[in-house]
Amino acid sequence: MQHVLLKSKIHRACVTVADVEYEGSIEIPSDLMEAAGLWEGERVLVTSASKGGRLETYAQAGEPGTGKIIMNGGAAHIIKAGERITIMAFAISENPILPKKVVCDENNVIIRHIK
């Protein structure tokens, strides 16, 4: 039997910009994507710890080291700048997998890796 399992998680990140004029996606610094095992174009679930919004979009790699997490397009109406979010990606597997999980501070700097 195949299961849908968490494979990547960026926890407590902070949205720095919300741009409704962009065509869509969430832009994440490439260093954060790498730390969490996310790929460019990968489908992600984004949840807001601040206001409870949740949506699916795709990850777009941003400039590394900037800490800029940008909600683009219609998603910017649901999750806005300043909100604390969790970004998750899932995989289909017949076996358990060990997800890559990181926790960020308010500047989107990784403060710890979760085992």
Coordinates of C-alpha atoms in Angstrom, one line a residue:
M1 CA 0.0 0.0 0.0
Q2 CA 1.2 3.5 -0.8
H3 CA 1.0 6.3 1.7
V4 CA 1.3 10.1 1.4
L5 CA 3.9 11.2 3.9
L6 CA 5.5 14.5 4.9
K7 CA 8.9 14.8 3.2
S8 CA 9.8 18.5 3.8
K9 CA 8.8 21.2 6.3
I10 CA 9.8 24.8 6.9
H11 CA 8.2 25.7 10.2
R12 CA 7.5 29.2 11.7
A13 CA 8.8 31.1 8.6
C14 CA 7.6 34.7 8.2
V15 CA 6.1 36.0 5.0
T16 CA 8.1 39.2 4.1
V17 CA 6.2 40.3 1.0
A18 CA 2.7 39.5 -0.5
D19 CA 2.4 40.5 -4.1
V20 CA -1.0 40.0 -5.7
E21 CA 0.2 41.2 -9.1
Y22 CA 2.5 38.3 -9.6
E23 CA 1.2 35.2 -11.5
G24 CA 1.4 32.8 -8.6
S25 CA 3.6 30.7 -6.3
I26 CA 5.6 31.1 -3.1
E27 CA 9.2 32.3 -3.4
I28 CA 11.5 30.8 -0.9
P29 CA 15.3 31.4 -0.6
S30 CA 17.1 28.6 -2.3
D31 CA 19.2 27.9 0.8
L32 CA 16.0 27.3 2.9
M33 CA 14.6 25.1 0.1
E34 CA 17.8 23.0 0.1
A35 CA 17.8 22.6 3.9
A36 CA 14.3 21.3 3.8
G37 CA 14.7 19.2 0.6
L38 CA 12.3 21.2 -1.5
W39 CA 12.6 21.4 -5.3
E40 CA 11.9 24.3 -7.6
G41 CA 8.3 23.8 -8.9
E42 CA 7.3 21.3 -6.2
R43 CA 3.8 21.5 -5.0
V44 CA 3.6 22.8 -1.4
L45 CA 1.0 23.2 1.3
V46 CA 1.3 26.6 3.1
T47 CA -0.5 27.1 6.4
S48 CA -0.7 30.3 8.4
A49 CA -0.2 30.0 12.2
S50 CA -1.1 33.6 12.5
K51 CA -4.6 33.6 10.8
G52 CA -5.4 30.0 10.0
G53 CA -5.3 30.4 6.2
R54 CA -4.1 27.4 4.1
L55 CA -3.4 26.9 0.4
E56 CA -1.5 24.9 -2.1
T57 CA 0.9 26.4 -4.6
Y58 CA 4.3 25.6 -6.0
A59 CA 7.8 26.6 -4.7
Q60 CA 9.9 29.1 -6.6
A61 CA 13.6 29.4 -5.7
G62 CA 14.6 32.9 -4.5
E63 CA 18.0 34.4 -3.9
P64 CA 19.8 32.5 -1.1
G65 CA 20.6 34.3 2.2
T66 CA 18.0 37.0 1.8
G67 CA 15.4 35.5 4.1
K68 CA 12.7 36.8 1.7
I69 CA 9.6 34.6 1.6
I70 CA 7.1 36.1 -0.9
M71 CA 3.5 35.0 -1.4
N72 CA 2.5 35.7 -5.0
G73 CA -0.7 36.0 -6.9
G74 CA -4.1 35.2 -5.5
A75 CA -2.4 33.4 -2.5
A76 CA -1.3 36.9 -1.3
H77 CA -5.0 37.6 -0.5
I78 CA -5.1 34.5 1.8
I79 CA -1.7 34.7 3.5
K80 CA -0.2 38.2 4.0
A81 CA 3.1 39.8 4.9
G82 CA 4.0 39.4 8.5
E83 CA 2.2 36.1 9.0
R84 CA 4.1 33.1 10.4
I85 CA 3.7 30.1 8.1
T86 CA 4.6 26.4 7.7
I87 CA 5.5 25.2 4.2
M88 CA 5.2 21.5 3.7
A89 CA 5.7 19.0 0.8
F90 CA 4.7 15.4 0.7
A91 CA 5.8 12.2 -1.0
I92 CA 4.1 8.9 -2.0
S93 CA 5.9 5.9 -0.6
E94 CA 5.4 2.3 0.4
N95 CA 7.9 2.7 3.2
P96 CA 8.3 5.2 6.0
I97 CA 10.5 8.2 5.2
L98 CA 12.5 10.6 7.4
P99 CA 11.3 14.1 6.5
K100 CA 13.7 17.1 6.4
K101 CA 12.3 19.7 8.8
V102 CA 13.7 23.1 9.8
V103 CA 12.5 25.8 12.2
C104 CA 13.0 29.5 11.3
D105 CA 13.1 32.6 13.4
E106 CA 11.3 35.8 12.4
N107 CA 14.0 36.7 9.9
N108 CA 13.7 33.3 8.2
V109 CA 17.1 32.1 9.6
I110 CA 17.2 28.4 10.5
I111 CA 17.4 28.1 14.2
R112 CA 17.2 24.3 14.4
H113 CA 16.7 21.1 12.4
I114 CA 13.9 18.8 13.7
K115 CA 14.7 15.1 13.9

